[in-house]
PDB file of C-alpha atoms in Angstrom:
ATOM      1  CA  ASP A   6     -20.956   8.132 -80.723  1.00 68.00           C
ATOM      2  CA  VAL A   7     -22.939  10.802 -82.557  1.00 65.00           C
ATOM      3  CA  LYS A   8     -22.464  10.613 -86.256  1.00 89.00           C
ATOM      4  CA  VAL A   9     -23.136  13.526 -88.588  1.00 95.00           C
ATOM      5  CA  THR A  10     -22.344  12.865 -92.259  1.00 95.00           C
ATOM      6  CA  GLN A  11     -22.414  15.258 -95.185  1.00 96.00           C
ATOM      7  CA  SER A  12     -22.845  13.966 -98.735  1.00 89.00           C
ATOM      8  CA  SER A  13     -19.669  15.378-100.159  1.00 91.00           C
ATOM      9  CA  ARG A  14     -16.318  16.478 -98.788  1.00 93.00           C
ATOM     10  CA  TYR A  15     -15.548  18.640-101.946  1.00 95.00           C
ATOM     11  CA  LEU A  16     -17.756  19.946-104.538  1.00 96.00           C
ATOM     12  CA  VAL A  17     -17.132  22.173-107.540  1.00 97.00           C
ATOM     13  CA  LYS A  18     -20.098  24.019-109.283  1.00 97.00           C
ATOM     14  CA  ARG A  19     -20.550  26.686-111.810  1.00 97.00           C
ATOM     15  CA  THR A  20     -22.240  30.058-111.296  1.00 97.00           C
ATOM     16  CA  GLY A  21     -25.991  29.816-111.665  1.00 97.00           C
ATOM     17  CA  GLU A  22     -26.206  26.086-110.958  1.00 97.00           C
ATOM     18  CA  LYS A  23     -28.674  24.735-108.278  1.00 97.00           C
ATOM     19  CA  VAL A  24     -26.658  23.112-105.532  1.00 97.00           C
ATOM     20  CA  PHE A  25     -27.830  20.509-102.907  1.00 97.00           C
ATOM     21  CA  LEU A  26     -25.886  19.831 -99.800  1.00 97.00           C
ATOM     22  CA  GLU A  27     -27.105  16.957 -97.745  1.00 97.00           C
ATOM     23  CA  CYS A  28     -26.622  16.168 -94.154  1.00 97.00           C
ATOM     24  CA  VAL A  29     -27.733  13.137 -92.101  1.00 97.00           C
ATOM     25  CA  GLN A  30     -27.508  12.367 -88.383  1.00 96.00           C
ATOM     26  CA  ASP A  31     -27.991   9.064 -86.741  1.00 94.00           C
ATOM     27  CA  MET A  32     -28.823  10.007 -83.221  1.00 90.00           C
ATOM     28  CA  ASP A  33     -32.531  10.965 -83.492  1.00 91.00           C
ATOM     29  CA  HIS A  34     -31.673  14.703 -82.722  1.00 90.00           C
ATOM     30  CA  GLU A  35     -34.580  17.195 -83.094  1.00 90.00           C
ATOM     31  CA  ASN A  36     -32.207  20.050 -84.022  1.00 90.00           C
ATOM     32  CA  MET A  37     -30.169  20.458 -87.171  1.00 93.00           C
ATOM     33  CA  PHE A  38     -28.068  23.546 -88.273  1.00 94.00           C
ATOM     34  CA  TRP A  39     -26.344  24.675 -91.268  1.00 96.00           C
ATOM     35  CA  TYR A  40     -23.192  26.992 -90.935  1.00 96.00           C
ATOM     36  CA  ARG A  41     -20.528  28.333 -93.329  1.00 96.00           C
ATOM     37  CA  GLN A  42     -17.093  28.975 -92.297  1.00 93.00           C
ATOM     38  CA  ASP A  43     -14.965  31.590 -94.024  1.00 92.00           C
ATOM     39  CA  PRO A  44     -11.278  32.633 -93.214  1.00 86.00           C
ATOM     40  CA  GLY A  45     -11.332  35.392 -90.605  1.00 84.00           C
ATOM     41  CA  LEU A  46     -15.025  35.173 -90.136  1.00 88.00           C
ATOM     42  CA  GLY A  47     -15.535  32.064 -87.963  1.00 88.00           C
ATOM     43  CA  LEU A  48     -18.734  30.117 -88.310  1.00 91.00           C
ATOM     44  CA  ARG A  49     -21.909  31.911 -89.295  1.00 93.00           C
ATOM     45  CA  LEU A  50     -25.445  30.329 -88.999  1.00 92.00           C
ATOM     46  CA  ILE A  51     -27.400  30.049 -92.254  1.00 95.00           C
ATOM     47  CA  TYR A  52     -30.551  28.115 -91.240  1.00 94.00           C
ATOM     48  CA  PHE A  53     -31.683  25.842 -88.486  1.00 92.00           C
ATOM     49  CA  SER A  54     -34.563  23.479 -87.834  1.00 92.00           C
ATOM     50  CA  TYR A  55     -36.127  22.284 -84.633  1.00 88.00           C
ATOM     51  CA  ASP A  56     -38.377  19.640 -86.072  1.00 88.00           C
ATOM     52  CA  VAL A  57     -39.452  17.979 -89.402  1.00 90.00           C
ATOM     53  CA  LYS A  58     -40.737  20.563 -91.873  1.00 88.00           C
ATOM     54  CA  MET A  59     -39.770  23.331 -89.640  1.00 89.00           C
ATOM     55  CA  LYS A  60     -37.103  25.874 -90.482  1.00 92.00           C
ATOM     56  CA  GLU A  61     -35.873  29.135 -89.100  1.00 90.00           C
ATOM     57  CA  LYS A  62     -33.538  31.738 -90.643  1.00 91.00           C
ATOM     58  CA  GLY A  63     -30.050  32.241 -89.140  1.00 90.00           C
ATOM     59  CA  ASP A  64     -27.853  35.199 -89.528  1.00 89.00           C
ATOM     60  CA  ILE A  65     -27.140  34.968 -93.252  1.00 93.00           C
ATOM     61  CA  PRO A  66     -29.998  33.067 -95.029  1.00 95.00           C
ATOM     62  CA  GLU A  67     -29.823  35.185 -98.217  1.00 95.00           C
ATOM     63  CA  GLY A  68     -29.334  33.066-101.319  1.00 96.00           C
ATOM     64  CA  TYR A  69     -30.010  29.752 -99.431  1.00 97.00           C
ATOM     65  CA  SER A  70     -33.055  27.647 -98.550  1.00 97.00           C
ATOM     66  CA  VAL A  71     -33.457  24.410 -96.624  1.00 97.00           C
ATOM     67  CA  SER A  72     -35.533  21.268 -96.571  1.00 96.00           C
ATOM     68  CA  ARG A  73     -36.285  18.888 -93.638  1.00 96.00           C
ATOM     69  CA  GLU A  74     -38.687  16.179 -94.891  1.00 95.00           C
ATOM     70  CA  LYS A  75     -37.329  13.612 -92.415  1.00 95.00           C
ATOM     71  CA  LYS A  76     -35.892  13.909 -88.863  1.00 94.00           C
ATOM     72  CA  GLU A  77     -32.405  12.630 -89.814  1.00 96.00           C
ATOM     73  CA  ARG A  78     -31.950  14.609 -92.879  1.00 97.00           C
ATOM     74  CA  PHE A  79     -31.406  18.370 -93.319  1.00 97.00           C
ATOM     75  CA  SER A  80     -30.689  19.694 -96.865  1.00 97.00           C
ATOM     76  CA  LEU A  81     -29.120  23.153 -97.777  1.00 98.00           C
ATOM     77  CA  ILE A  82     -29.963  24.466-101.167  1.00 98.00           C
ATOM     78  CA  LEU A  83     -28.255  27.138-103.176  1.00 97.00           C
ATOM     79  CA  GLU A  84     -30.914  28.089-105.666  1.00 94.00           C
ATOM     80  CA  SER A  85     -28.491  29.849-108.071  1.00 96.00           C
ATOM     81  CA  ALA A  86     -24.891  29.433-106.917  1.00 97.00           C
ATOM     82  CA  SER A  87     -22.661  32.503-106.927  1.00 97.00           C
ATOM     83  CA  THR A  88     -18.904  32.756-106.525  1.00 97.00           C
ATOM     84  CA  ASN A  89     -19.418  34.548-103.040  1.00 96.00           C
ATOM     85  CA  GLN A  90     -20.920  31.279-101.884  1.00 98.00           C
ATOM     86  CA  THR A  91     -17.671  29.509-102.148  1.00 97.00           C
ATOM     87  CA  SER A  92     -17.072  28.340 -98.570  1.00 96.00           C
ATOM     88  CA  MET A  93     -16.741  25.428 -96.168  1.00 95.00           C
ATOM     89  CA  TYR A  94     -20.307  24.395 -95.218  1.00 97.00           C
ATOM     90  CA  LEU A  95     -20.770  22.676 -91.874  1.00 96.00           C
ATOM     91  CA  CYS A  96     -23.923  20.808 -90.679  1.00 97.00           C
ATOM     92  CA  ALA A  97     -24.516  20.164 -86.984  1.00 94.00           C
ATOM     93  CA  SER A  98     -27.164  18.355 -84.944  1.00 93.00           C
ATOM     94  CA  GLY A  99     -28.220  18.410 -81.306  1.00 89.00           C
ATOM     95  CA  SER A 100     -30.852  17.130 -78.839  1.00 82.00           C
ATOM     96  CA  GLY A 101     -32.777  18.914 -76.173  1.00 73.00           C
ATOM     97  CA  GLY A 102     -35.250  20.832 -78.247  1.00 67.00           C
ATOM     98  CA  ARG A 103     -34.905  24.534 -77.802  1.00 66.00           C
ATOM     99  CA  SER A 104     -32.809  24.077 -74.633  1.00 65.00           C
ATOM    100  CA  TYR A 105     -30.145  22.148 -76.481  1.00 70.00           C
ATOM    101  CA  ASN A 106     -26.563  22.102 -75.086  1.00 74.00           C
ATOM    102  CA  GLU A 107     -23.693  21.109 -77.454  1.00 84.00           C
ATOM    103  CA  GLN A 108     -24.049  20.670 -81.190  1.00 89.00           C
ATOM    104  CA  PHE A 109     -22.384  17.883 -82.990  1.00 92.00           C
ATOM    105  CA  PHE A 110     -20.706  18.771 -86.302  1.00 94.00           C
ATOM    106  CA  GLY A 111     -20.201  16.915 -89.533  1.00 95.00           C
ATOM    107  CA  PRO A 112     -16.784  16.998 -91.395  1.00 94.00           C
ATOM    108  CA  GLY A 113     -17.825  19.787 -93.683  1.00 95.00           C
ATOM    109  CA  THR A 114     -18.288  20.268 -97.516  1.00 96.00           C
ATOM    110  CA  ARG A 115     -15.819  22.559 -99.210  1.00 95.00           C
ATOM    111  CA  LEU A 116     -17.827  24.092-102.017  1.00 97.00           C
ATOM    112  CA  THR A 117     -16.173  26.045-104.833  1.00 97.00           C
ATOM    113  CA  VAL A 118     -18.323  28.023-107.250  1.00 97.00           C
ATOM    114  CA  LEU A 119     -16.600  28.934-110.471  1.00 96.00           C
TER     115      LEU A 119
ATOM    116  CA  ASP I   8     -21.734  43.884 -85.299  1.00 71.00           C
ATOM    117  CA  GLN I   9     -19.695  40.952 -83.746  1.00 82.00           C
ATOM    118  CA  GLN I  10     -21.404  39.618 -80.693  1.00 90.00           C
ATOM    119  CA  VAL I  11     -18.720  37.057 -79.815  1.00 94.00           C
ATOM    120  CA  LYS I  12     -15.103  38.302 -80.052  1.00 95.00           C
ATOM    121  CA  GLN I  13     -11.867  36.398 -79.949  1.00 96.00           C
ATOM    122  CA  ASN I  14      -9.329  39.129 -80.314  1.00 92.00           C
ATOM    123  CA  SER I  15      -6.237  36.927 -80.655  1.00 94.00           C
ATOM    124  CA  PRO I  16      -6.089  35.317 -84.040  1.00 94.00           C
ATOM    125  CA  SER I  17      -3.214  33.185 -82.913  1.00 96.00           C
ATOM    126  CA  LEU I  18      -1.343  32.080 -79.723  1.00 97.00           C
ATOM    127  CA  SER I  19       1.894  30.256 -79.359  1.00 97.00           C
ATOM    128  CA  VAL I  20       2.525  28.307 -76.042  1.00 97.00           C
ATOM    129  CA  GLN I  21       5.357  25.965 -75.114  1.00 97.00           C
ATOM    130  CA  GLU I  22       4.461  22.376 -74.364  1.00 97.00           C
ATOM    131  CA  GLY I  23       3.759  21.721 -70.802  1.00 97.00           C
ATOM    132  CA  ARG I  24       2.714  25.309 -70.009  1.00 98.00           C
ATOM    133  CA  ILE I  25      -0.677  26.875 -69.642  1.00 98.00           C
ATOM    134  CA  SER I  26      -2.672  28.038 -72.661  1.00 98.00           C
ATOM    135  CA  ILE I  27      -5.210  30.638 -72.071  1.00 98.00           C
ATOM    136  CA  LEU I  28      -7.750  31.548 -74.746  1.00 98.00           C
ATOM    137  CA  ASN I  29      -9.926  34.513 -74.330  1.00 98.00           C
ATOM    138  CA  CYS I  30     -13.372  35.438 -75.545  1.00 98.00           C
ATOM    139  CA  ASP I  31     -15.630  38.454 -75.047  1.00 97.00           C
ATOM    140  CA  TYR I  32     -19.297  38.871 -75.814  1.00 96.00           C
ATOM    141  CA  THR I  33     -21.718  41.610 -76.014  1.00 94.00           C
ATOM    142  CA  ASN I  34     -25.215  40.160 -75.967  1.00 89.00           C
ATOM    143  CA  SER I  35     -26.473  39.779 -72.279  1.00 88.00           C
ATOM    144  CA  MET I  36     -29.185  37.394 -73.528  1.00 86.00           C
ATOM    145  CA  PHE I  37     -26.529  34.644 -74.130  1.00 90.00           C
ATOM    146  CA  ASP I  38     -27.107  32.053 -71.445  1.00 87.00           C
ATOM    147  CA  TYR I  39     -24.767  29.177 -72.384  1.00 91.00           C
ATOM    148  CA  PHE I  40     -21.277  29.222 -73.728  1.00 94.00           C
ATOM    149  CA  LEU I  41     -19.205  26.486 -75.498  1.00 94.00           C
ATOM    150  CA  TRP I  42     -15.707  25.986 -76.750  1.00 97.00           C
ATOM    151  CA  TYR I  43     -15.052  23.979 -79.853  1.00 96.00           C
ATOM    152  CA  LYS I  44     -11.763  22.748 -81.227  1.00 96.00           C
ATOM    153  CA  LYS I  45     -11.203  22.427 -84.982  1.00 94.00           C
ATOM    154  CA  TYR I  46      -8.501  20.658 -86.958  1.00 92.00           C
ATOM    155  CA  PRO I  47      -8.029  21.482 -90.658  1.00 87.00           C
ATOM    156  CA  ALA I  48     -10.453  19.694 -92.991  1.00 82.00           C
ATOM    157  CA  GLU I  49     -12.592  18.467 -90.039  1.00 88.00           C
ATOM    158  CA  GLY I  50     -15.730  19.678 -88.463  1.00 91.00           C
ATOM    159  CA  PRO I  51     -15.393  21.397 -85.049  1.00 93.00           C
ATOM    160  CA  THR I  52     -15.488  19.082 -81.966  1.00 93.00           C
ATOM    161  CA  PHE I  53     -17.151  19.973 -78.751  1.00 92.00           C
ATOM    162  CA  LEU I  54     -14.626  20.588 -75.985  1.00 95.00           C
ATOM    163  CA  ILE I  55     -16.248  22.188 -72.898  1.00 95.00           C
ATOM    164  CA  SER I  56     -19.242  24.402 -72.004  1.00 94.00           C
ATOM    165  CA  ILE I  57     -20.554  26.545 -69.214  1.00 94.00           C
ATOM    166  CA  SER I  58     -23.941  27.845 -68.150  1.00 92.00           C
ATOM    167  CA  SER I  59     -24.362  31.422 -67.352  1.00 91.00           C
ATOM    168  CA  ILE I  60     -25.271  30.626 -63.845  1.00 92.00           C
ATOM    169  CA  LYS I  61     -21.876  29.274 -63.141  1.00 95.00           C
ATOM    170  CA  ASP I  62     -18.454  30.731 -63.040  1.00 95.00           C
ATOM    171  CA  LYS I  63     -16.271  27.726 -63.618  1.00 97.00           C
ATOM    172  CA  ASN I  64     -16.440  24.409 -65.185  1.00 97.00           C
ATOM    173  CA  GLU I  65     -13.567  21.871 -65.311  1.00 97.00           C
ATOM    174  CA  ASP I  66     -12.954  18.724 -67.359  1.00 95.00           C
ATOM    175  CA  GLY I  67      -9.640  17.197 -67.114  1.00 97.00           C
ATOM    176  CA  ARG I  68      -6.989  19.489 -68.453  1.00 97.00           C
ATOM    177  CA  PHE I  69      -9.617  21.980 -69.645  1.00 98.00           C
ATOM    178  CA  THR I  70     -11.205  24.626 -67.449  1.00 98.00           C
ATOM    179  CA  VAL I  71     -13.582  27.373 -68.559  1.00 98.00           C
ATOM    180  CA  PHE I  72     -14.089  30.546 -66.507  1.00 98.00           C
ATOM    181  CA  LEU I  73     -16.994  32.947 -66.980  1.00 97.00           C
ATOM    182  CA  ASN I  74     -17.046  36.446 -65.685  1.00 97.00           C
ATOM    183  CA  LYS I  75     -20.597  37.563 -66.402  1.00 95.00           C
ATOM    184  CA  SER I  76     -20.107  41.176 -65.201  1.00 95.00           C
ATOM    185  CA  ALA I  77     -17.310  41.712 -67.672  1.00 96.00           C
ATOM    186  CA  LYS I  78     -18.987  39.565 -70.359  1.00 96.00           C
ATOM    187  CA  HIS I  79     -15.795  37.566 -70.659  1.00 97.00           C
ATOM    188  CA  LEU I  80     -14.878  33.972 -70.717  1.00 97.00           C
ATOM    189  CA  SER I  81     -11.613  32.112 -70.909  1.00 98.00           C
ATOM    190  CA  LEU I  82     -10.422  28.544 -71.589  1.00 98.00           C
ATOM    191  CA  HIS I  83      -7.396  27.289 -69.765  1.00 98.00           C
ATOM    192  CA  ILE I  84      -5.491  24.236 -70.986  1.00 98.00           C
ATOM    193  CA  VAL I  85      -2.970  22.881 -68.598  1.00 97.00           C
ATOM    194  CA  PRO I  86      -0.525  21.342 -69.388  1.00 97.00           C
ATOM    195  CA  SER I  87      -0.637  22.075 -73.004  1.00 98.00           C
ATOM    196  CA  GLN I  88       0.244  19.195 -75.369  1.00 97.00           C
ATOM    197  CA  PRO I  89       1.191  19.018 -79.000  1.00 95.00           C
ATOM    198  CA  GLY I  90      -2.206  17.573 -79.914  1.00 95.00           C
ATOM    199  CA  ASP I  91      -3.808  20.721 -78.623  1.00 97.00           C
ATOM    200  CA  SER I  92      -2.528  22.619 -81.638  1.00 97.00           C
ATOM    201  CA  ALA I  93      -5.729  23.557 -83.479  1.00 97.00           C
ATOM    202  CA  VAL I  94      -8.161  26.478 -83.977  1.00 96.00           C
ATOM    203  CA  TYR I  95     -10.436  27.184 -80.947  1.00 97.00           C
ATOM    204  CA  PHE I  96     -13.830  28.640 -81.354  1.00 96.00           C
ATOM    205  CA  CYS I  97     -15.811  30.360 -78.650  1.00 96.00           C
ATOM    206  CA  ALA I  98     -19.509  30.034 -79.093  1.00 94.00           C
ATOM    207  CA  ALA I  99     -22.652  31.345 -77.321  1.00 93.00           C
ATOM    208  CA  ARG I 100     -26.281  30.306 -77.311  1.00 89.00           C
ATOM    209  CA  GLY I 101     -28.921  32.982 -77.360  1.00 80.00           C
ATOM    210  CA  TYR I 102     -32.674  33.024 -76.929  1.00 71.00           C
ATOM    211  CA  SER I 103     -35.513  34.573 -78.935  1.00 65.00           C
ATOM    212  CA  GLY I 104     -39.076  33.742 -79.325  1.00 61.00           C
ATOM    213  CA  GLY I 105     -39.899  30.262 -78.012  1.00 59.00           C
ATOM    214  CA  GLY I 106     -36.417  29.136 -77.265  1.00 62.00           C
ATOM    215  CA  ALA I 107     -32.749  28.850 -78.100  1.00 64.00           C
ATOM    216  CA  ASP I 108     -31.385  30.000 -81.465  1.00 74.00           C
ATOM    217  CA  GLY I 109     -28.377  28.585 -83.274  1.00 82.00           C
ATOM    218  CA  LEU I 110     -24.954  29.281 -81.825  1.00 88.00           C
ATOM    219  CA  THR I 111     -23.076  32.514 -82.456  1.00 90.00           C
ATOM    220  CA  PHE I 112     -19.310  31.889 -83.005  1.00 93.00           C
ATOM    221  CA  GLY I 113     -16.224  33.938 -82.572  1.00 94.00           C
ATOM    222  CA  LYS I 114     -13.646  34.129 -85.348  1.00 94.00           C
ATOM    223  CA  GLY I 115     -11.369  31.592 -83.623  1.00 95.00           C
ATOM    224  CA  THR I 116      -7.913  31.536 -82.193  1.00 96.00           C
ATOM    225  CA  HIS I 117      -5.209  29.344 -83.692  1.00 96.00           C
ATOM    226  CA  LEU I 118      -3.346  27.756 -80.863  1.00 98.00           C
ATOM    227  CA  ILE I 119       0.158  26.476 -81.695  1.00 98.00           C
ATOM    228  CA  ILE I 120       1.935  24.323 -79.097  1.00 97.00           C
ATOM    229  CA  GLN I 121       5.668  24.573 -79.479  1.00 95.00           C
ATOM    230  CA  PRO I 122       7.882  21.618 -78.465  1.00 91.00           C
TER     231      PRO I 122
END
């Protein structure tokens, strides 16, 4: 079974803090993705990566950055957390390069920014 | 501009009957469509998918239909079971530059199976 793990299930941070969300997958997938889920908005793509040290912007990259130093790990960074970044953050991975099929999701991190 | 639309925020169906969840899309560059199921406090789990070159894909109780000319797809669950109660997301894969981008999701439909 594919396993995608996220470092925290729940996180509370203060406005202006730098926040790191970590994601690890154990299936040697090339592709990794970060989404956020908000009520009434579905899932929206923040950033994705097709290979180590590669990254591409998704639909809502503003206020975020990412790091992929190792194939199994993809980090999402909030440089200066703001209250509008309170959300559920979901990491996903998939194989197949740029012709991937399904993505496998982690359990999510619920981030609250006060 | 929403490229993947699920116009029903919720749907209530009696146990044993058929559940039909609908999804419309606007981007003709989408070439692969997926349905995910999500329980509260869990990540989405993949359910079923369909390539744009097909019009139907079946997997057990789940069937996805694609009408490319209408830019419409639907998920049929038959018979519906209590464990099917969840939020269902329609997603589409698009292409740009050298290959596929991330998925574009609809807002979800909350399916409630009534006993």
